Short mmCIF file of C-alpha atoms and ligand atoms in Angstrom, two decimals:
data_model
loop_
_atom_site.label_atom_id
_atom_site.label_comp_id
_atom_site.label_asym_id
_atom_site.label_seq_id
_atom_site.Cartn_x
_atom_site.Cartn_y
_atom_site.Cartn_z
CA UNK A 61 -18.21 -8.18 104.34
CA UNK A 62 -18.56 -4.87 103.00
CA UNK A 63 -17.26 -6.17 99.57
CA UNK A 64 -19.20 -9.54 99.88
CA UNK A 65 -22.59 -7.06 99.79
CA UNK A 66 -21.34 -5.14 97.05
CA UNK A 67 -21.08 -7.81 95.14
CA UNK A 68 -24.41 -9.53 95.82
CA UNK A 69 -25.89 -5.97 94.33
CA UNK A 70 -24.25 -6.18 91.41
CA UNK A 71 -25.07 -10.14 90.60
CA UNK A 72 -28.42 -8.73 91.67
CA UNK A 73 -28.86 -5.45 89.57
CA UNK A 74 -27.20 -7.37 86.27
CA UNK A 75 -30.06 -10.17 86.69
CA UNK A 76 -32.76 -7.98 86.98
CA UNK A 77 -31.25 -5.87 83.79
CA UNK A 78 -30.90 -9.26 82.23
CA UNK A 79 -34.74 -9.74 82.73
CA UNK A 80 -36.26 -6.52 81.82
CA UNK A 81 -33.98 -6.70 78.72
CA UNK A 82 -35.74 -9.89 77.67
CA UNK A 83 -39.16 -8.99 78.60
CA UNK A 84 -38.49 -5.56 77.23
CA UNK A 85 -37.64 -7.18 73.57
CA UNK A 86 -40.56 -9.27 74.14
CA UNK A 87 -42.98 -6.79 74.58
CA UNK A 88 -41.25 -4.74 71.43
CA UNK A 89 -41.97 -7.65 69.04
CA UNK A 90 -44.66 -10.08 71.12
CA UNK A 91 -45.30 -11.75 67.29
CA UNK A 92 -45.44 -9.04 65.02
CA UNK A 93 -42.54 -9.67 62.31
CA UNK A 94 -40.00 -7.20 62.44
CA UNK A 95 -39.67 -7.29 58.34
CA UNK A 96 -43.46 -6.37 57.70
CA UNK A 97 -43.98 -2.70 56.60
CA UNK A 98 -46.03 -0.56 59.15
CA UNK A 99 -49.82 0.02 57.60
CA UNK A 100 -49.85 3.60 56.65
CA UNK A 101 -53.40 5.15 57.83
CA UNK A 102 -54.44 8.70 57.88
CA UNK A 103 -56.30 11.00 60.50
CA UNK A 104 -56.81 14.31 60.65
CA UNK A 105 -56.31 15.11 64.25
CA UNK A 106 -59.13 17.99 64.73
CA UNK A 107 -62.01 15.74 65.11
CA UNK A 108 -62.57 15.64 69.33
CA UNK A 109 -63.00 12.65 70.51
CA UNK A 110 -62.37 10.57 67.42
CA UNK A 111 -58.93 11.58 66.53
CA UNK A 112 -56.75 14.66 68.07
CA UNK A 113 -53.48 15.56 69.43
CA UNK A 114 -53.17 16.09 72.87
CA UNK A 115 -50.73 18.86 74.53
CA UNK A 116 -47.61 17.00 73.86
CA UNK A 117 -48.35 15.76 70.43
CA UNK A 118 -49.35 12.42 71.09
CA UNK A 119 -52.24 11.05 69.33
CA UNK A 120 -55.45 9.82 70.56
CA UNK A 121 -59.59 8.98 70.54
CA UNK A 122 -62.01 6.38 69.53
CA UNK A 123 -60.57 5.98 66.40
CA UNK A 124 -56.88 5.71 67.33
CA UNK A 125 -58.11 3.32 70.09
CA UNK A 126 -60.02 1.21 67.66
CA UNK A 127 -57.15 1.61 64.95
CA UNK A 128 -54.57 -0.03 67.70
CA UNK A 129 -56.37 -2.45 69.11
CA UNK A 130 -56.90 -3.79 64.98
CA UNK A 131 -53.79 -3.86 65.21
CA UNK A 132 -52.71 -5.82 68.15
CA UNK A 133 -52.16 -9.02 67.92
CA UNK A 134 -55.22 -9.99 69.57
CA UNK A 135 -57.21 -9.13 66.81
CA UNK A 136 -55.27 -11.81 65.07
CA UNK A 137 -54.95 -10.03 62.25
CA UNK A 138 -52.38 -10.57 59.29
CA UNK A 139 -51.84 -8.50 56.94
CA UNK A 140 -50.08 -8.67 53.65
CA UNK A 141 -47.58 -5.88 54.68
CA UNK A 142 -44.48 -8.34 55.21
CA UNK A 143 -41.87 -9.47 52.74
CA UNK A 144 -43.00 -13.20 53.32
CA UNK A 145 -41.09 -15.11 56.12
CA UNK A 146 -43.03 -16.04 59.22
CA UNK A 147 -46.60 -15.31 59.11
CA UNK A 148 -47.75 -14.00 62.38
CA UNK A 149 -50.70 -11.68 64.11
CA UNK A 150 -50.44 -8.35 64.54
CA UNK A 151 -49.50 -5.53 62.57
CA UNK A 152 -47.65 -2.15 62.55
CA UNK A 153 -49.80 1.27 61.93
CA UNK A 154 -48.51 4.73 60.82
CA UNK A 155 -50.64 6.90 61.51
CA UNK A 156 -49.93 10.12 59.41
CA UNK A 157 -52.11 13.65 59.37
CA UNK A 158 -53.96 14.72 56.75
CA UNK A 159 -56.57 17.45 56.13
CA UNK A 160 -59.98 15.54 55.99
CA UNK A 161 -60.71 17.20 52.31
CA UNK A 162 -57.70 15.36 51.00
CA UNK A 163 -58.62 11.68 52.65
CA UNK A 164 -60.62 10.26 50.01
CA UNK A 165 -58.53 11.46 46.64
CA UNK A 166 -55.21 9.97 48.60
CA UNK A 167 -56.79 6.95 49.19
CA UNK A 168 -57.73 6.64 45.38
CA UNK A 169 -53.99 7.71 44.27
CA UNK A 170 -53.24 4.59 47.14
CA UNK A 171 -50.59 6.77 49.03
CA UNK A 172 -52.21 5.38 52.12
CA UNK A 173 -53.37 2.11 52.55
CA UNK A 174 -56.43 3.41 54.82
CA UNK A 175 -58.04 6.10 56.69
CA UNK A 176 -59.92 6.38 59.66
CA UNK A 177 -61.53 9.98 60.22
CA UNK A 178 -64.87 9.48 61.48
CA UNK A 179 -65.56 9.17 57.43
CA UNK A 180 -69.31 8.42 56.99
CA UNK A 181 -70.01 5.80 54.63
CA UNK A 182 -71.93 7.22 51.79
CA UNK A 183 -73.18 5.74 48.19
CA UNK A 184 -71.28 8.75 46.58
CA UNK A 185 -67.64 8.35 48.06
CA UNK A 186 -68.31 4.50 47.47
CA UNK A 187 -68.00 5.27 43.39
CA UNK A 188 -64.44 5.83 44.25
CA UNK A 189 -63.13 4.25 47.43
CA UNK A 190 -63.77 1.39 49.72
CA UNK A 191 -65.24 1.34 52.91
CA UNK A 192 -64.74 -1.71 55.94
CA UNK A 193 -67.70 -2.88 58.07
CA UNK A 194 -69.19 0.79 59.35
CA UNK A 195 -68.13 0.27 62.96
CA UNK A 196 -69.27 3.61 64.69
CA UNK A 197 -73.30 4.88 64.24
CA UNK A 198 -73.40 8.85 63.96
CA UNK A 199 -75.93 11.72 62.56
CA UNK A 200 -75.65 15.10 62.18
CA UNK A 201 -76.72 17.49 64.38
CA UNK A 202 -77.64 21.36 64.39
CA UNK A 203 -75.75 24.06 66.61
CA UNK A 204 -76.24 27.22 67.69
CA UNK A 205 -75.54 29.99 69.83
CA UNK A 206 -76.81 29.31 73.26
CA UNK A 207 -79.28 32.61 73.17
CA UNK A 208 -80.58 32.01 69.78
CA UNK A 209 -84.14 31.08 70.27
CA UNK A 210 -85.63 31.29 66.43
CA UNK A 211 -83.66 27.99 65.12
CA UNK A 212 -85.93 25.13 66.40
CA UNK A 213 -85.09 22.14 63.94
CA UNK A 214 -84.18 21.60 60.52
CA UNK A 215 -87.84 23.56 59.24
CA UNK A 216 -86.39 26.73 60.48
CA UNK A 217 -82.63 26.87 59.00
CA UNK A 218 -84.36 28.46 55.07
CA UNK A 219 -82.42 31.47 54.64
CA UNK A 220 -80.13 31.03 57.59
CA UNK A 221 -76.13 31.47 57.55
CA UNK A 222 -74.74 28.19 58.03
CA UNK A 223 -71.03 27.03 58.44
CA UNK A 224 -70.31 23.27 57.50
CA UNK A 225 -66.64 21.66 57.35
CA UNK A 226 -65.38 21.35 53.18
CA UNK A 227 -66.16 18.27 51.65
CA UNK A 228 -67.99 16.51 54.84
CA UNK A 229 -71.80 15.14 55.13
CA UNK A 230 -72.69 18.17 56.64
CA UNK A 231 -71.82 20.14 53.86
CA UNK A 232 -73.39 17.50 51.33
CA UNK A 233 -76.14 18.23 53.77
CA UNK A 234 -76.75 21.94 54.42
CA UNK A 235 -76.98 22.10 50.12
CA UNK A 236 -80.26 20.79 50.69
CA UNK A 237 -81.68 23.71 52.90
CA UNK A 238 -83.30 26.44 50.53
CA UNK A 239 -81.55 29.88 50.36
CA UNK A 240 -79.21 28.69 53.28
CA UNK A 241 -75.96 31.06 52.70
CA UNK A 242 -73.16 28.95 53.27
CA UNK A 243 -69.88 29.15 54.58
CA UNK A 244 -66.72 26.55 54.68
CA UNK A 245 -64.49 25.61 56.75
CA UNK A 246 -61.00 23.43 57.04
CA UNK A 247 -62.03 22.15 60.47
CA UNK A 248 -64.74 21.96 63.77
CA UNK A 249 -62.81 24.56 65.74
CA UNK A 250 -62.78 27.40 63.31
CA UNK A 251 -66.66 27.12 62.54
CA UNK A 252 -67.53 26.93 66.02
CA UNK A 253 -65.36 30.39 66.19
CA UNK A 254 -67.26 31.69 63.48
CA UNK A 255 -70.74 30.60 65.36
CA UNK A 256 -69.84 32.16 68.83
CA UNK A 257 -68.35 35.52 66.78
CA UNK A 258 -72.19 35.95 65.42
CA UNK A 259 -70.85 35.07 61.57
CA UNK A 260 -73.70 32.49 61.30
CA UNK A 261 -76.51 31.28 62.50
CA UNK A 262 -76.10 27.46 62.57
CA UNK A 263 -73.24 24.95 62.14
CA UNK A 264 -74.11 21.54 60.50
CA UNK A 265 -71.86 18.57 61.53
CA UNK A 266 -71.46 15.43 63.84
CA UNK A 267 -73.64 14.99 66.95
CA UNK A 268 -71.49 13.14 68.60
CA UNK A 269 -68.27 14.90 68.32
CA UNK A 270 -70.29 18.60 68.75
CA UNK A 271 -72.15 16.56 71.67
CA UNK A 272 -68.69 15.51 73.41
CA UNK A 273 -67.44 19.55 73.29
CA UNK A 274 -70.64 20.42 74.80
CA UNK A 275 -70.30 17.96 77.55
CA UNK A 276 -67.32 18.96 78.31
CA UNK A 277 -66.89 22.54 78.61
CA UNK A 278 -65.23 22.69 75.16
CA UNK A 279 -67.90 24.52 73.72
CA UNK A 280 -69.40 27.43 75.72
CA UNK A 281 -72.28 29.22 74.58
CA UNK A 282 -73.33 26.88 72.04
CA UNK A 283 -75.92 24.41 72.30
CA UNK A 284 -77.19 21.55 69.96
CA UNK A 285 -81.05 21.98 68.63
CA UNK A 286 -81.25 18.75 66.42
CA UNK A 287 -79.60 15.95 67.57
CA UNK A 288 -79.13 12.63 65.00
CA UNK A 289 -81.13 14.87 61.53
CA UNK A 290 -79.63 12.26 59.72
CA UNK A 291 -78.81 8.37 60.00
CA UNK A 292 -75.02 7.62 59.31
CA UNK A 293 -71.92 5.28 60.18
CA UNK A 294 -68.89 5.42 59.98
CA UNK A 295 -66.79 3.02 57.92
CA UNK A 296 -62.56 2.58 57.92
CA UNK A 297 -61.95 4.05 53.85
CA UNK A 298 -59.52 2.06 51.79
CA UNK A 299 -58.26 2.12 48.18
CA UNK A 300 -61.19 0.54 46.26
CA UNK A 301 -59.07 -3.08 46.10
CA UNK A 302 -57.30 -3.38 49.22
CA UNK A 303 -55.83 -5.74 50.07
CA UNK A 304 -56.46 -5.74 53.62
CA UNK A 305 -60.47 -5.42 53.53
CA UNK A 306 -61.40 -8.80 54.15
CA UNK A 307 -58.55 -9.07 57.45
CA UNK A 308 -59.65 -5.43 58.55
CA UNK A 309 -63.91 -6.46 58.11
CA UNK A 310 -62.90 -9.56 60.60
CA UNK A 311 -61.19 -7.72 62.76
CA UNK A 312 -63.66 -5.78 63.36
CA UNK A 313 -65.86 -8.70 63.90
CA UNK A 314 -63.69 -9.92 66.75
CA UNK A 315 -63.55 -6.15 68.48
CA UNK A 316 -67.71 -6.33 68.43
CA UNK A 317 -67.83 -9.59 69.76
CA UNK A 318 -64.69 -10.12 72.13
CA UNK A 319 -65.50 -6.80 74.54
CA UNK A 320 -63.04 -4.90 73.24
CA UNK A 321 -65.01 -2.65 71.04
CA UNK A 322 -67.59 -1.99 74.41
CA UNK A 323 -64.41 -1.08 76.13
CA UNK A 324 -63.63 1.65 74.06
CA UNK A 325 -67.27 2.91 73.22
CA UNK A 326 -67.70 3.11 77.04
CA UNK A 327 -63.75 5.30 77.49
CA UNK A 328 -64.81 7.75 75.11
CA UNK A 329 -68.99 7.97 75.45
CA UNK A 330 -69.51 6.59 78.99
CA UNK A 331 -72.71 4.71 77.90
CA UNK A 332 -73.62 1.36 75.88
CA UNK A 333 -72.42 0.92 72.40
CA UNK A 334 -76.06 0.56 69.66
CA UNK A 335 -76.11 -2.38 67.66
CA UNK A 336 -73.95 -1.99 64.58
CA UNK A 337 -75.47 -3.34 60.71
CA UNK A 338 -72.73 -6.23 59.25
CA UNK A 339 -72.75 -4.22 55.81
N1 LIG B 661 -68.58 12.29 59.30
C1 LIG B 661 -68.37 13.44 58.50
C2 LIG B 661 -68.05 13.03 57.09
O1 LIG B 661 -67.69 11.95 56.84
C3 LIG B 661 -67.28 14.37 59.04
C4 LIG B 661 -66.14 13.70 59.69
C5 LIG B 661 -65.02 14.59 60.13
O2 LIG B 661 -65.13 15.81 60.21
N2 LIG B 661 -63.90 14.04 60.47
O3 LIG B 661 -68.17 13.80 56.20
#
């Protein structure tokens, strides 16, 4: 009897390791071919909520999100990444980390086939690279320290210290302020520092990423005076002839108008996604 049971277990136990062996190779390659070459795209990880790493190095936001779900074969995407054989939806990504400075001359020397950094979409960095659909709108906004009561709006930054991240809008953006005395910095973190430490007066840079600190306790002691100075979206940057533009411009087509992209706008902003320009 004893033996009879025993034995029922282990028909049992080998089934049910025959099954999640089968769905488990299933759900490793659902149609994606197992020749094609992941689709190398850069972040730089520093940019709460877009893209960041969380405590055990895994990486995540909006971007990441949207990135994925490109790539999933419900997007029915198909890139040219495979070495021909069957042609199917989906596609690999690897994502590798790069200092946002570097993003747009990598892209033109093509080590990456994209990058997806919360990079705004401007006439300048279109001389050299390309840019998808934009498919997130943004603006900058102005910080400061919670007590300071003389910065009202852009009118009253003349003269002021200001700390902007290297090569991003808000740096394009605080060259316009007269007399401003600016300072650079690699990343968000280290000019909020610099703010709360009394080295400047004012940081320049996303609303919606400084917003999102704010919110949530990230940031203490700094709040935002001008929210959305400026008009911007942001755009996925490519080599200036991809290859994968057209595929990546549809995809994003299907995200806006299957749900998905509501899905994640509401995970990471808790509110409605605005209406997003085709071009
Ligand atoms: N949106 C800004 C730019 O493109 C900054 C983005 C970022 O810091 N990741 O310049």
């Amino acid at each position: 009897m004893v033996k009879l049971i025993n034995f029922k277990w282990q028909q049992l136990i080998l089934s049910l390791g025959c099954l999640l062996l089968i769905i488990g190779c299933q759900s490793l390659y659902p149609t994606t071919n197992p020749d094609a070459k992941p689709l190398k795209v850069a972040t730089d990880p520093t940019f709460v909520p877009f893209e960041f790493q969380t405590a055990d190095g895994k990486l995540e936001g909006f971007d990441i999100d949207l990135m994925n779900a490109l790539a999933s074969p419900a997007a029915g995407l198909t890139l040219s990444l495979s070495k021909g054989i069957a042609k199917v939806a989906g596609f690999a990504i690897q994502f590798e980390s790069l200092p946002f400075d570097g993003m747009i001359s990598t892209l033109q020397a093509k080590r990456i086939d994209a990058a997806i950094s919360g990079i705004t979409i401007t006439a300048e960095r279109l001389k050299t690279i390309a840019f998808s659909r934009p498919y997130f709108k943004a603006g900058l906004a102005i910080a400061v320290r919670e007590d300071n009561q003389n910065i009202k709006g852009f009118n009253s930054l003349k003269g002021k210290k200001i700390a902007v991240q290297i090569g991003s809008t808000g740096a394009d953006f605080a060259k316009t302020i007269s007399n401003a005395k600016i300072s650079t910095f690699n990343s968000g973190p280290e000019f909020f520092q610099d703010l709360l430490n009394g080295n400047v007066d004012a940081v320049i840079s996303d609303a919606f990423a400084t917003l999102y600190a704010i919110k949530n306790g990230k940031l203490k002691g700094i709040r935002v005076v001008a929210d959305l100075l400026t008009q911007e979206y942001y755009g996925i940057a490519m080599p200036k002839d991809s290859p994968h533009l057209d595929a990546i411009n549809k995809g994003i087509a299907t995200l806006l108008s299957n749900g998905t992209y509501k899905q994640i706008y509401q995970k990471w902003f808790d509110a409605e996604p605005p209406q997003l320009p085709d071009s």
